[in-house]
Amino acid sequence: MSFGEEVVRFHRVTKTIKAEEGERTLFEDIELSILSGEWVAIVGASGAGKTTLLSMIGALDNRFEGELEVLDHSLLTLNDNELAMLRSQHIGFIFQDFHLLTHLSVLENVAFPLWISRAKADQTELVRAQNVLSDVGLASRWNSKVTHLSGGEQQRVAIARALVGDPRLIIADEPTGNLDEVSSECVLDLFEALRTPDDSGQAARTVVVATHDPRVAQRADRIIKLEEQKLVMVEAVS
Amino acid sequence: MRWRQLITRDLVRHKRQWLGVCIAVASSVGVTAFMGALTAGVYRYAIKPMVPRLPLEYLRVEPRTLSIGGITFDAGRLSGGYGLDESTLGEIQELKGVAKVFPVVGAKVPLRAEGGEGFLGRRLRTDIFATGVPPELIEDDIADGQEFKDNPEGPVPVVIARRLLELYNTTVAPVVEKPRLSERMATGFMFVIQIGRSYATASHRTGKVRKVQARIVGFSDRASMVGLTIPEATMRRWNREYGSASPVSAAWVQLEDPAYAGAVTKRIEQWGLRLDETPKLMAAGIAIAGLLLVLCWVLLLMLSAWAIAQVYFLMLAERRTEFAVIRALGARKWDLCRWLLIESVVVGTVGTLIGLVVGLGAAIGLSEWLRSFVAVLSFKPVSLVDVPLVLLGLTLFLGIGASVCGALVPAVLTSRIEPGSALRN
Ligand SMILES: Nc1ncnc2c1ncn2[C@@H]1O[C@H](COP(=O)(O)OP(=O)(O)O)[C@@H](O)[C@H]1O
Ligand SMILES: [Mg+2]
């Protein structure tokens, strides 16, 4: 895969959710295309549906109408196990609350996605995890308890965990929402760097970030705004 | 991996919650083991020794008697049916499925027994009953080197009901502080029988009283429960000696196969004769008690599974986000489900072992405490606790089963968590 290939394609996608007052349409007939190597920011008011959109792109949710292709798979045709497989092999997740597993060490947290992927278990899992951990600058903390890390450090561990399976698509929901300014900068720098995979010859990674922080959005290649059930292309940043 | 490591970590990390599950399992296993061990113990040491162990291919037939004001009538004959005499025995012999009929001949002379100073420490005199049976009926039960046949010169061979020895061992020996007797120890024991005299009826009218030596030659389940069993020929000889005929008081019917029991019983009952149904009733009672116990266990299993499910629900509710994250990171529903079920097996096993130790300990404690009370009564079983293998197996099955059953619904519901909810908090 090279730059410019279509990684995500929405065609006339409508998402309705059940709310207290009945059915509510979050977005209707949207069209969106995200190319490999792109860094896309999704912005919008709180409650506009950014998280919902991300969970669809991340193959977490395939209950919608229309067509959505992610990494050459039409999501509506995949069953639950196939969606899990797709996530396990090709998609990395970064959460606002980090969501590290507190009973595992830093290194084990990073290796965790490799353990649950049905790939053959081999001894290099921890080595691979250690490499990714040095990429995010936390090599020396590999044996720490995750609860002993600062918020910024925890998010870097989470980024390492998202990267360990060498995914083609990275999904981040408000990744700096719980971080101070310095840590946020550090995380955004990492995003910049992680788009280029470590092994040469491989395709660039695609990053989709939902945020309501304009400074985060400014770092992206492209900003997409969710407004009144529609997607509005705001600008191509660079 | 490393599921094993993940599971270990998870158990350690959430030890408080898993402890809750463990306690729930241990309690129900404890109660089961406690009840089960006591039930088995009471059955083994208190009930079973009382129940005759009759081989299924033997039926005991008695005349149907009617007692009015102390006079006993042969009711079968009164109502126009059959009495129990030689000709009836012949007809029973003709029934399909009957291998052989053995008459039991009653005594028409008063009898007394004397002896026992050897191990009782004092001479015991008592009126006794005796019946005569054909040697073939109990020949299997005669001890090696002993003989069971009429011999006017030597000592009278006597066979005792096996249950009487068991009763002596469980109820008499502990009270008189004598050692329990094995069949081997008691075989060969000599005592004296006085013929023609008893405390109850005074001397026989012919006036002849004589003493003979008697020797215990074996123990049998087909020996009389209310006295001595001697050879049929000896019994007839004594009755003749005192001018009496020899009445048939009962009969043993040996079947070719236990499967004929139903049909033969039916015919014999139609003739107005009575079959000893004690073993049948006992067996039915024990079967019903067993059934009730199993029902109790099933109920307990369901109750504990329910309680365990509650603990699981609480624990898993606390950890919903964590499971959603694991699902988002690529675990399948089944991975999660299996993981939780394996953990429930591990915790169920630990809980079961704890419950077993505590439950059995409590049962032994209670048994000893109770026994310290019943020491003053005539009945003192060796123990009230028994742990047969089947109880151990059933309890393990119950404990681990309850843990897994209790985990099943919560695990399935948890595994159905929407992976997308990892993105929301
Ligand atoms: N599974 C759901 N059930 C009910 N309501 C939901 C569900 N998911 C999202 N919503 C609602 O949809 C709206 C959009 O949510 P979300 O996608 O989280 O928006 P954002 O991330 O932009 O704040 C919110 O009002 C939220 O309450
Ligand atoms: Mg959101």
GROMACS .gro file of N, CA, C and O and ligand atoms in nm, chain A residues 17-19 24 26 44-53 173, chain B residues 418 424, ligand 1:
model
   99
   17ILE      N    1  -2.939   0.643   1.659
   17ILE     CA    2  -2.923   0.578   1.789
   17ILE      C    3  -3.054   0.588   1.865
   17ILE      O    4  -3.139   0.671   1.835
   18LYS      N    5  -3.068   0.501   1.959
   18LYS     CA    6  -3.188   0.506   2.045
   18LYS      C    7  -3.158   0.599   2.161
   18LYS      O    8  -3.065   0.576   2.237
   19ALA      N    9  -3.234   0.702   2.170
   19ALA     CA   10  -3.220   0.793   2.284
   19ALA      C   11  -3.348   0.785   2.366
   19ALA      O   12  -3.441   0.715   2.329
   24ARG      N   13  -3.281   0.887   1.730
   24ARG     CA   14  -3.217   1.015   1.701
   24ARG      C   15  -3.111   0.991   1.595
   24ARG      O   16  -3.030   0.898   1.605
   26LEU      N   17  -2.780   1.071   1.428
   26LEU     CA   18  -2.656   1.143   1.458
   26LEU      C   19  -2.597   1.205   1.332
   26LEU      O   20  -2.553   1.319   1.332
   44GLY      N   21  -1.602   1.894   1.645
   44GLY     CA   22  -1.745   1.916   1.655
   44GLY      C   23  -1.782   1.935   1.799
   44GLY      O   24  -1.704   1.903   1.889
   45ALA      N   25  -1.901   1.988   1.818
   45ALA     CA   26  -1.946   2.015   1.954
   45ALA      C   27  -1.957   1.884   2.031
   45ALA      O   28  -1.965   1.776   1.972
   46SER      N   29  -1.957   1.897   2.161
   46SER     CA   30  -1.975   1.778   2.244
   46SER      C   31  -2.114   1.719   2.216
   46SER      O   32  -2.211   1.792   2.209
   47GLY      N   33  -2.120   1.591   2.195
   47GLY     CA   34  -2.248   1.527   2.165
   47GLY      C   35  -2.281   1.526   2.017
   47GLY      O   36  -2.385   1.475   1.976
   48ALA      N   37  -2.191   1.579   1.934
   48ALA     CA   38  -2.219   1.584   1.790
   48ALA      C   39  -2.209   1.445   1.727
   48ALA      O   40  -2.270   1.419   1.624
   49GLY      N   41  -2.131   1.355   1.788
   49GLY     CA   42  -2.120   1.220   1.733
   49GLY      C   43  -1.979   1.183   1.691
   49GLY      O   44  -1.959   1.086   1.617
   50LYS      N   45  -1.879   1.256   1.740
   50LYS     CA   46  -1.742   1.227   1.701
   50LYS      C   47  -1.701   1.086   1.744
   50LYS      O   48  -1.646   1.009   1.665
   51THR      N   49  -1.731   1.054   1.869
   51THR     CA   50  -1.693   0.922   1.920
   51THR      C   51  -1.763   0.811   1.843
   51THR      O   52  -1.704   0.708   1.809
   52THR      N   53  -1.890   0.835   1.814
   52THR     CA   54  -1.967   0.736   1.738
   52THR      C   55  -1.903   0.712   1.601
   52THR      O   56  -1.886   0.598   1.557
   53LEU      N   57  -1.863   0.823   1.537
   53LEU     CA   58  -1.800   0.811   1.406
   53LEU      C   59  -1.670   0.732   1.415
   53LEU      O   60  -1.641   0.644   1.334
  173ASP      N   61  -0.938   0.893   2.040
  173ASP     CA   62  -1.052   0.975   2.081
  173ASP      C   63  -1.009   1.068   2.193
  173ASP      O   64  -0.976   1.022   2.302
  656GLU      N   65  -2.044  -0.418   2.441
  656GLU     CA   66  -2.009  -0.353   2.314
  656GLU      C   67  -1.867  -0.304   2.321
  656GLU      O   68  -1.833  -0.224   2.408
  662ARG      N   69  -1.637   0.522   2.538
  662ARG     CA   70  -1.715   0.606   2.629
  662ARG      C   71  -1.684   0.560   2.770
  662ARG      O   72  -1.641   0.449   2.793
  664LIG     N1   73  -2.488   0.360   2.255
  664LIG     C1   74  -2.553   0.474   2.273
  664LIG     N2   75  -2.676   0.476   2.329
  664LIG     C2   76  -2.741   0.590   2.348
  664LIG     N3   77  -2.692   0.707   2.318
  664LIG     C3   78  -2.571   0.715   2.262
  664LIG     C4   79  -2.496   0.598   2.237
  664LIG     N4   80  -2.382   0.636   2.180
  664LIG     C5   81  -2.386   0.772   2.171
  664LIG     N5   82  -2.498   0.816   2.218
  664LIG     C6   83  -2.540   0.959   2.218
  664LIG     O1   84  -2.508   1.008   2.093
  664LIG     C7   85  -2.460   1.136   2.105
  664LIG     C8   86  -2.327   1.147   2.040
  664LIG     O2   87  -2.233   1.087   2.123
  664LIG     P1   88  -2.076   1.090   2.091
  664LIG     O3   89  -2.054   1.016   1.966
  664LIG     O4   90  -2.009   1.040   2.211
  664LIG     O5   91  -2.048   1.243   2.070
  664LIG     P2   92  -1.912   1.320   2.092
  664LIG     O6   93  -1.804   1.220   2.097
  664LIG     O7   94  -1.906   1.410   1.974
  664LIG     O8   95  -1.928   1.397   2.217
  664LIG     C9   96  -2.460   1.172   2.251
  664LIG     O9   97  -2.577   1.247   2.279
  664LIG    C10   98  -2.465   1.038   2.318
  664LIG    O10   99  -2.534   1.049   2.438
   0.00000   0.00000   0.00000
